[in-house]
C-alpha positions as a Python dict, from the first residue, in 0.01 Angstrom:
ca = {
    (1, 'X'): (0, 0, 0),
    (2, 'X'): (146, 84, 266),
    (3, 'X'): (216, 406, 223),
    (4, 'X'): (-78, 490, 157),
    (5, 'X'): (-173, 389, 499),
    (6, 'X'): (91, 537, 620),
    (7, 'X'): (-85, 848, 501),
    (8, 'X'): (-379, 807, 639),
    (9, 'X'): (-282, 668, 959),
    (10, 'X'): (-33, 780, 1195),
    (11, 'X'): (17, 623, 1568),
    (12, 'X'): (-103, 813, 1824),
    (13, 'X'): (84, 743, 2240),
    (14, 'X'): (-282, 743, 2466),
    (15, 'X'): (-237, 609, 2811),
    (16, 'X'): (143, 442, 2731),
    (17, 'X'): (-9, 294, 2404),
    (18, 'X'): (29, 351, 2056),
    (19, 'X'): (-334, 353, 1884),
    (20, 'X'): (-332, 411, 1468),
    (21, 'X'): (-597, 726, 1372),
    (22, 'X'): (-736, 857, 1040),
    (23, 'X'): (-457, 1199, 1029),
    (24, 'X'): (-758, 1353, 843),
    (25, 'X'): (-917, 1225, 1251),
    (26, 'X'): (-636, 1239, 1495),
    (27, 'X'): (-749, 1354, 1845),
    (28, 'X'): (-511, 1521, 2047),
    (29, 'X'): (-392, 1373, 2324),
    (30, 'X'): (-505, 1255, 2775),
    (31, 'X'): (-129, 1532, 2808),
    (32, 'X'): (-249, 1738, 2503),
    (33, 'X'): (-596, 1842, 2593),
    (34, 'X'): (-487, 1848, 3004),
    (35, 'X'): (-211, 2082, 2938),
    (36, 'X'): (-457, 2323, 2710),
    (37, 'X'): (-726, 2273, 3004),
    (38, 'X'): (-508, 2455, 3276),
    (39, 'X'): (-333, 2602, 3104),
    (40, 'X'): (-580, 2859, 2816),
    (41, 'X'): (-378, 2765, 2589),
    (42, 'X'): (-403, 2542, 2292),
    (43, 'X'): (-244, 2681, 2031),
    (44, 'X'): (162, 2729, 2181),
    (45, 'X'): (219, 2308, 2152),
    (46, 'X'): (366, 2070, 2363),
    (47, 'X'): (736, 1989, 2369),
    (48, 'X'): (990, 1816, 2607),
    (49, 'X'): (1052, 2122, 2657),
    (50, 'X'): (787, 2232, 2822),
    (51, 'X'): (651, 1915, 2980),
    (52, 'X'): (1030, 1935, 3161),
    (53, 'X'): (999, 2312, 3280),
    (54, 'X'): (791, 2443, 3652),
    (55, 'X'): (586, 2599, 3522),
    (56, 'X'): (435, 2310, 3342),
    (57, 'X'): (411, 2060, 3611),
    (58, 'X'): (316, 2310, 3854),
    (59, 'X'): (-72, 2370, 3631),
    (60, 'X'): (-35, 2046, 3682),
    (61, 'X'): (-119, 1945, 4005),
    (62, 'X'): (-321, 2296, 4085),
    (63, 'X'): (-687, 2289, 4020),
    (64, 'X'): (-773, 2542, 3799),
    (65, 'X'): (-853, 2891, 3922),
    (66, 'X'): (-1220, 2993, 3854),
    (67, 'X'): (-1254, 3356, 3742),
    (68, 'X'): (-1329, 3581, 3992),
    (69, 'X'): (-1736, 3671, 4056),
    (70, 'X'): (-1858, 3964, 4223),
    (71, 'X'): (-2009, 3946, 4572),
    (72, 'X'): (-2387, 3972, 4619),
    (73, 'X'): (-2322, 4211, 4918),
    (74, 'X'): (-2102, 4542, 4780),
    (75, 'X'): (-1891, 4624, 5075),
    (76, 'X'): (-1983, 4808, 5342),
    (77, 'X'): (-1832, 5125, 5319),
    (78, 'X'): (-1658, 5296, 5698),
    (79, 'X'): (-1879, 5620, 5786),
    (80, 'X'): (-1698, 5920, 5979),
    (81, 'X'): (-1425, 5871, 6151),
    (82, 'X'): (-1612, 5578, 6324),
    (83, 'X'): (-1484, 5270, 6184),
    (84, 'X'): (-1749, 5091, 6384),
    (85, 'X'): (-2023, 5248, 6204),
    (86, 'X'): (-2173, 5159, 5854),
    (87, 'X'): (-2391, 5222, 5594),
    (88, 'X'): (-2462, 4845, 5533),
    (89, 'X'): (-2654, 4751, 5794),
    (90, 'X'): (-2762, 4942, 6156),
    (91, 'X'): (-2623, 4659, 6341),
    (92, 'X'): (-2238, 4651, 6402),
    (93, 'X'): (-2098, 4318, 6199),
    (94, 'X'): (-1874, 4117, 6477),
    (95, 'X'): (-1493, 3996, 6363),
    (96, 'X'): (-1317, 3727, 6473),
    (97, 'X'): (-1116, 4016, 6579),
    (98, 'X'): (-1363, 4242, 6734),
    (99, 'X'): (-1479, 3920, 6891),
    (100, 'X'): (-1153, 3917, 7054),
    (101, 'X'): (-1113, 4175, 7135),
    (102, 'X'): (-1423, 4100, 7412),
    (103, 'X'): (-1225, 3852, 7602),
    (104, 'X'): (-1069, 3964, 7910),
    (105, 'X'): (-804, 3879, 7959),
    (106, 'X'): (-692, 3702, 8299),
    (107, 'X'): (-334, 3841, 8443),
    (108, 'X'): (-241, 3544, 8560),
    (109, 'X'): (-184, 3223, 8311),
    (110, 'X'): (-348, 2962, 8430),
    (111, 'X'): (-737, 3091, 8434),
    (112, 'X'): (-974, 3044, 8202),
    (113, 'X'): (-1061, 3351, 7983),
    (114, 'X'): (-1362, 3541, 8096),
    (115, 'X'): (-1686, 3646, 7886),
    (116, 'X'): (-1917, 3939, 8005),
    (117, 'X'): (-2277, 3844, 7969),
    (118, 'X'): (-2417, 4190, 7975),
    (119, 'X'): (-2298, 4147, 7595),
    (120, 'X'): (-2473, 3797, 7498),
    (121, 'X'): (-2831, 3896, 7401),
    (122, 'X'): (-3113, 3603, 7275),
    (123, 'X'): (-3271, 3699, 6963),
    (124, 'X'): (-3685, 3729, 7042),
    (125, 'X'): (-3710, 3433, 6786),
    (126, 'X'): (-3451, 3140, 7028),
    (127, 'X'): (-3494, 2815, 7149),
    (128, 'X'): (-3371, 2929, 7501),
    (129, 'X'): (-3541, 3302, 7444),
    (130, 'X'): (-3894, 3102, 7486),
    (131, 'X'): (-3789, 2857, 7765),
    (132, 'X'): (-3702, 3095, 7971),
    (133, 'X'): (-3997, 3265, 7974),
    (134, 'X'): (-4197, 2894, 7953),
    (135, 'X'): (-3997, 2888, 8333),
    (136, 'X'): (-4099, 3250, 8433),
    (137, 'X'): (-4494, 3172, 8346),
    (138, 'X'): (-4470, 2832, 8519),
    (139, 'X'): (-4318, 2961, 8863),
    (140, 'X'): (-4582, 3274, 8855),
    (141, 'X'): (-4874, 2989, 8844),
    (142, 'X'): (-4665, 2812, 9145),
    (143, 'X'): (-4670, 3052, 9381),
    (144, 'X'): (-5080, 3114, 9277),
    (145, 'X'): (-5090, 2803, 9426),
    (146, 'X'): (-4853, 2751, 9771),
    (147, 'X'): (-5091, 2653, 10011),
    (148, 'X'): (-5058, 2909, 10335),
    (149, 'X'): (-4878, 2658, 10465),
    (150, 'X'): (-4539, 2678, 10193),
    (151, 'X'): (-4778, 2374, 10079),
    (152, 'X'): (-4840, 2319, 9692),
    (153, 'X'): (-5210, 2192, 9787),
    (154, 'X'): (-5190, 1826, 9576),
    (155, 'X'): (-5367, 1437, 9589),
    (156, 'X'): (-5069, 1301, 9762),
    (157, 'X'): (-5164, 1530, 10045),
    (158, 'X'): (-5470, 1576, 10061),
    (159, 'X'): (-5656, 1450, 10329),
    (160, 'X'): (-5366, 1288, 10449),
    (161, 'X'): (-5312, 1518, 10713),
    (162, 'X'): (-5603, 1623, 10973),
    (163, 'X'): (-5654, 1996, 11080),
    (164, 'X'): (-5549, 2146, 11374),
    (165, 'X'): (-5963, 2137, 11458),
    (166, 'X'): (-6036, 1845, 11454),
    (167, 'X'): (-5750, 1711, 11763),
    (168, 'X'): (-5851, 2050, 11939),
    (169, 'X'): (-6281, 1961, 11913),
    (170, 'X'): (-6136, 1613, 11984),
    (171, 'X'): (-6247, 1449, 11689),
    (172, 'X'): (-6041, 1136, 11575),
    (173, 'X'): (-6298, 1041, 11270),
    (174, 'X'): (-5954, 1095, 11054),
    (175, 'X'): (-5749, 847, 11327),
    (176, 'X'): (-5914, 584, 11117),
    (177, 'X'): (-5735, 242, 11083),
    (178, 'X'): (-5472, 168, 10930),
    (179, 'X'): (-5539, -157, 10647),
    (180, 'X'): (-5363, -273, 10328),
    (181, 'X'): (-5261, -42, 10035),
    (182, 'X'): (-5421, -214, 9813),
    (183, 'X'): (-5809, -133, 10002),
    (184, 'X'): (-5855, 276, 9913),
    (185, 'X'): (-6134, 543, 9929),
    (186, 'X'): (-6274, 431, 9614),
    (187, 'X'): (-6274, 126, 9747),
    (188, 'X'): (-6644, -95, 9754),
    (189, 'X'): (-6747, -62, 10122),
    (190, 'X'): (-6857, -453, 10037),
    (191, 'X'): (-6551, -576, 9949),
    (192, 'X'): (-6368, -339, 10290),
    (193, 'X'): (-6600, -515, 10514),
    (194, 'X'): (-6452, -808, 10326),
    (195, 'X'): (-6060, -744, 10338),
    (196, 'X'): (-6183, -643, 10724),
    (197, 'X'): (-6403, -935, 10822),
    (198, 'X'): (-6266, -1231, 10635),
    (199, 'X'): (-6019, -1225, 10374),
    (200, 'X'): (-5634, -1394, 10645),
    (201, 'X'): (-5915, -1545, 10866),
    (202, 'X'): (-5810, -1893, 10877),
    (203, 'X'): (-6151, -2126, 10797),
    (204, 'X'): (-6156, -2526, 10875),
    (205, 'X'): (-6529, -2596, 10778),
    (206, 'X'): (-6560, -2784, 10478),
    (207, 'X'): (-6860, -2562, 10287),
    (208, 'X'): (-6716, -2216, 10320),
    (209, 'X'): (-6362, -2402, 10204),
    (210, 'X'): (-6554, -2556, 9867),
    (211, 'X'): (-6728, -2193, 9835),
    (212, 'X'): (-6392, -1961, 9847),
    (213, 'X'): (-6245, -2279, 9647),
    (214, 'X'): (-6510, -2130, 9384),
    (215, 'X'): (-6543, -1750, 9413),
    (216, 'X'): (-6192, -1774, 9410),
    (217, 'X'): (-6150, -1955, 9085),
    (218, 'X'): (-6467, -1743, 8983),
    (219, 'X'): (-6264, -1398, 8980),
    (220, 'X'): (-6004, -1461, 8751),
    (221, 'X'): (-6108, -1233, 8445),
    (222, 'X'): (-6261, -1037, 8718),
    (223, 'X'): (-6204, -944, 9085),
    (224, 'X'): (-6325, -960, 9406),
    (225, 'X'): (-6558, -683, 9409),
    (226, 'X'): (-6844, -853, 9101),
    (227, 'X'): (-6729, -1178, 9331),
    (228, 'X'): (-6891, -1087, 9582),
    (229, 'X'): (-7115, -909, 9502),
    (230, 'X'): (-7262, -1194, 9313),
    (231, 'X'): (-7197, -1456, 9646),
    (232, 'X'): (-7522, -1466, 9723),
    (233, 'X'): (-7647, -1577, 9411),
    (234, 'X'): (-7376, -1857, 9370),
    (235, 'X'): (-7456, -2047, 9756),
    (236, 'X'): (-7853, -2053, 9581),
    (237, 'X'): (-7701, -2219, 9244),
    (238, 'X'): (-7483, -2431, 9435),
    (239, 'X'): (-7745, -2543, 9722),
    (240, 'X'): (-7517, -2352, 10029),
    (241, 'X'): (-7210, -2549, 9863),
    (242, 'X'): (-7292, -2902, 10016),
    (243, 'X'): (-7066, -3097, 9826),
    (244, 'X'): (-7298, -3392, 9863),
    (245, 'X'): (-7612, -3186, 9697),
    (246, 'X'): (-7348, -3071, 9420),
    (247, 'X'): (-7231, -3329, 9356),
    (248, 'X'): (-7576, -3531, 9187),
    (249, 'X'): (-7666, -3282, 9016),
    (250, 'X'): (-7720, -3362, 8612),
    (251, 'X'): (-7649, -3217, 8349),
    (252, 'X'): (-8023, -3074, 8299),
    (253, 'X'): (-7959, -2918, 8589),
    (254, 'X'): (-7649, -2765, 8533),
    (255, 'X'): (-7754, -2661, 8241),
    (256, 'X'): (-8048, -2458, 8359),
    (257, 'X'): (-7799, -2305, 8635),
    (258, 'X'): (-7591, -2233, 8368),
    (259, 'X'): (-7926, -2002, 8246),
    (260, 'X'): (-8113, -1873, 8550),
    (261, 'X'): (-7781, -1716, 8764),
    (262, 'X'): (-7572, -1618, 8439),
    (263, 'X'): (-7308, -1847, 8487),
    (264, 'X'): (-7100, -2002, 8223),
    (265, 'X'): (-7154, -2369, 8174),
    (266, 'X'): (-6750, -2508, 8213),
    (267, 'X'): (-6752, -2310, 8525),
    (268, 'X'): (-7103, -2526, 8662),
    (269, 'X'): (-6957, -2836, 8499),
    (270, 'X'): (-6618, -2783, 8696),
    (271, 'X'): (-6792, -2693, 9011),
    (272, 'X'): (-7003, -3051, 8974),
    (273, 'X'): (-6677, -3250, 8887),
    (274, 'X'): (-6442, -3039, 9180),
    (275, 'X'): (-6759, -3187, 9420),
    (276, 'X'): (-6694, -3503, 9287),
    (277, 'X'): (-6310, -3487, 9378),
    (278, 'X'): (-6383, -3331, 9761),
    (279, 'X'): (-6606, -3622, 9848),
    (280, 'X'): (-6286, -3840, 9710),
    (281, 'X'): (-6066, -3649, 10007),
    (282, 'X'): (-6309, -3658, 10299),
    (283, 'X'): (-6299, -4003, 10250),
    (284, 'X'): (-5909, -4051, 10237),
    (285, 'X'): (-5842, -3778, 10434),
    (286, 'X'): (-6167, -3681, 10708),
    (287, 'X'): (-6218, -3429, 10563),
    (288, 'X'): (-6114, -3160, 10288),
    (289, 'X'): (-6036, -2943, 10584),
    (290, 'X'): (-5732, -3177, 10725),
    (291, 'X'): (-5621, -3266, 10313),
    (292, 'X'): (-5585, -2875, 10279),
    (293, 'X'): (-5433, -2774, 10643),
    (294, 'X'): (-5208, -3073, 10522),
    (295, 'X'): (-5009, -2901, 10386),
    (296, 'X'): (-4908, -2621, 10593),
    (297, 'X'): (-4835, -2769, 10872),
    (298, 'X'): (-5157, -2649, 11038),
    (299, 'X'): (-5064, -2385, 11086),
    (300, 'X'): (-5135, -2042, 10929),
    (301, 'X'): (-4749, -1916, 10695),
    (302, 'X'): (-4708, -1564, 10851),
    (303, 'X'): (-4583, -1318, 10548),
    (304, 'X'): (-4381, -974, 10700),
    (305, 'X'): (-4458, -758, 10392),
    (306, 'X'): (-4484, -394, 10377),
    (307, 'X'): (-4563, -300, 10051),
    (308, 'X'): (-4876, -480, 9818),
    (309, 'X'): (-4649, -452, 9562),
    (310, 'X'): (-4375, -686, 9702),
    (311, 'X'): (-4681, -963, 9784),
    (312, 'X'): (-4661, -1185, 9473),
    (313, 'X'): (-4936, -1406, 9284),
    (314, 'X'): (-4833, -1732, 9355),
    (315, 'X'): (-4540, -1936, 9626),
    (316, 'X'): (-4402, -2293, 9556),
    (317, 'X'): (-4596, -2383, 9843),
    (318, 'X'): (-4964, -2253, 9610),
    (319, 'X'): (-4730, -2403, 9297),
    (320, 'X'): (-4707, -2784, 9575),
    (321, 'X'): (-5113, -2816, 9624),
    (322, 'X'): (-5172, -2704, 9299),
    (323, 'X'): (-4989, -2965, 9181),
    (324, 'X'): (-5143, -3208, 9360),
    (325, 'X'): (-5524, -3102, 9355),
    (326, 'X'): (-5450, -3180, 8955),
    (327, 'X'): (-5382, -3533, 9013),
    (328, 'X'): (-5656, -3565, 9176),
    (329, 'X'): (-5883, -3412, 8979),
    (330, 'X'): (-5980, -3103, 9039),
    (331, 'X'): (-5979, -2860, 8797),
    (332, 'X'): (-5924, -2435, 8840),
    (333, 'X'): (-5714, -2506, 9068),
    (334, 'X'): (-5389, -2283, 8871),
    (335, 'X'): (-5083, -2242, 9143),
    (336, 'X'): (-5251, -1853, 9098),
    (337, 'X'): (-5615, -1948, 9169),
    (338, 'X'): (-5444, -2144, 9481),
    (339, 'X'): (-5299, -1873, 9666),
    (340, 'X'): (-5582, -1603, 9693),
    (341, 'X'): (-5759, -1909, 9748),
    (342, 'X'): (-5481, -1980, 10073),
    (343, 'X'): (-5502, -1629, 10142),
    (344, 'X'): (-5865, -1562, 10127),
    (345, 'X'): (-5916, -1951, 10364),
    (346, 'X'): (-5618, -1801, 10624),
    (347, 'X'): (-5344, -2029, 10490),
    (348, 'X'): (-5138, -1747, 10430),
    (349, 'X'): (-5151, -1433, 10696),
    (350, 'X'): (-5082, -1183, 10315),
    (351, 'X'): (-5219, -842, 10553),
    (352, 'X'): (-4910, -563, 10512),
    (353, 'X'): (-4767, -610, 10885),
    (354, 'X'): (-4882, -195, 10889),
    (355, 'X'): (-5201, -334, 10864),
    (356, 'X'): (-5415, -381, 11224),
    (357, 'X'): (-5570, -686, 11058),
    (358, 'X'): (-5234, -853, 11064),
    (359, 'X'): (-5188, -896, 11394),
    (360, 'X'): (-5588, -1005, 11450),
    (361, 'X'): (-5589, -1306, 11204),
    (362, 'X'): (-5240, -1399, 11383),
    (363, 'X'): (-5386, -1405, 11652),
    (364, 'X'): (-5721, -1627, 11563),
    (365, 'X'): (-5489, -1857, 11461),
    (366, 'X'): (-5256, -1926, 11760),
    (367, 'X'): (-5591, -1941, 11972),
    (368, 'X'): (-5786, -2221, 11735),
    (369, 'X'): (-5674, -2606, 11855),
    (370, 'X'): (-5426, -2800, 11659),
    (371, 'X'): (-5525, -3030, 11475),
    (372, 'X'): (-5425, -3348, 11450),
    (373, 'X'): (-5267, -3531, 11112),
    (374, 'X'): (-5476, -3760, 10969),
    (375, 'X'): (-5373, -4111, 10968),
}
């Protein structure tokens, strides 16, 4: 029984381990299969002599060599005596040796090699050629836009420099007074007039202070031009901003005002509530004017800004006033609103120092009599 099994099975070494396989279905060992593939002679048996030979070791280390395939491009044949003339192409093929011959050998050792720029030719459809063409077109167009005095006509310079004829004729209309940079030629005339006549001027009238507080709160989410155009409507709706009259408005009156003057009902109620708070402040400080100007020691704050971008939207002083007014029950008096109110009422002079109104508002503040603080 054992002899029959030994005939049917034989031990084979695979990966260093003995594996029993039938004699009829023996698989060549891994080493044998690899040697067959590499040497290409499956009939030659693998012996210890072959394994130890140098050729066998080299065949295991070297990769299999693929048969040489014919190149799809036929070899170039030289024509005539000129070695550079080929029959496969009309152009010269630049080989590494030929490219090296184009390099100018430096006379000194430390000098870098120089290339002949005339030999570099850009392809017609390359990106560099398209960019050169575009730059050339842009230069030609710019030459056509050049003005007589060598400066391009642009919106930055147009209208800035007056003509020579205006000075010769004595026309000084172009010499307009300088304003803050946020006043532009496209600004609405009502906004320009507000800047030239009211903005930054110290205000001490309680009704006008109440009016400016309402207008400042109303311009949140809008702009000063739109609010100034509705200024007369606000005056009519709130009885000339008389706090004693506005404080007596009933709910029915507030609803009708909201419908007739297109003012938000919550805004109307906030104005009525603020009028009640103003009456309380008058009892405590004597006037709304003394209460507000007491935060700046009854003197306007003169700033020295050269650019409108430097003007802040709120300051520590506006935050302090806002915090105190909120504590007293005022509505719509955030730090940003209060800072805008301080600019409108002249508590701070935020005109740019390049604006003519800066010195004028400072002079107006110095001529006004000082207000004694309330006891």
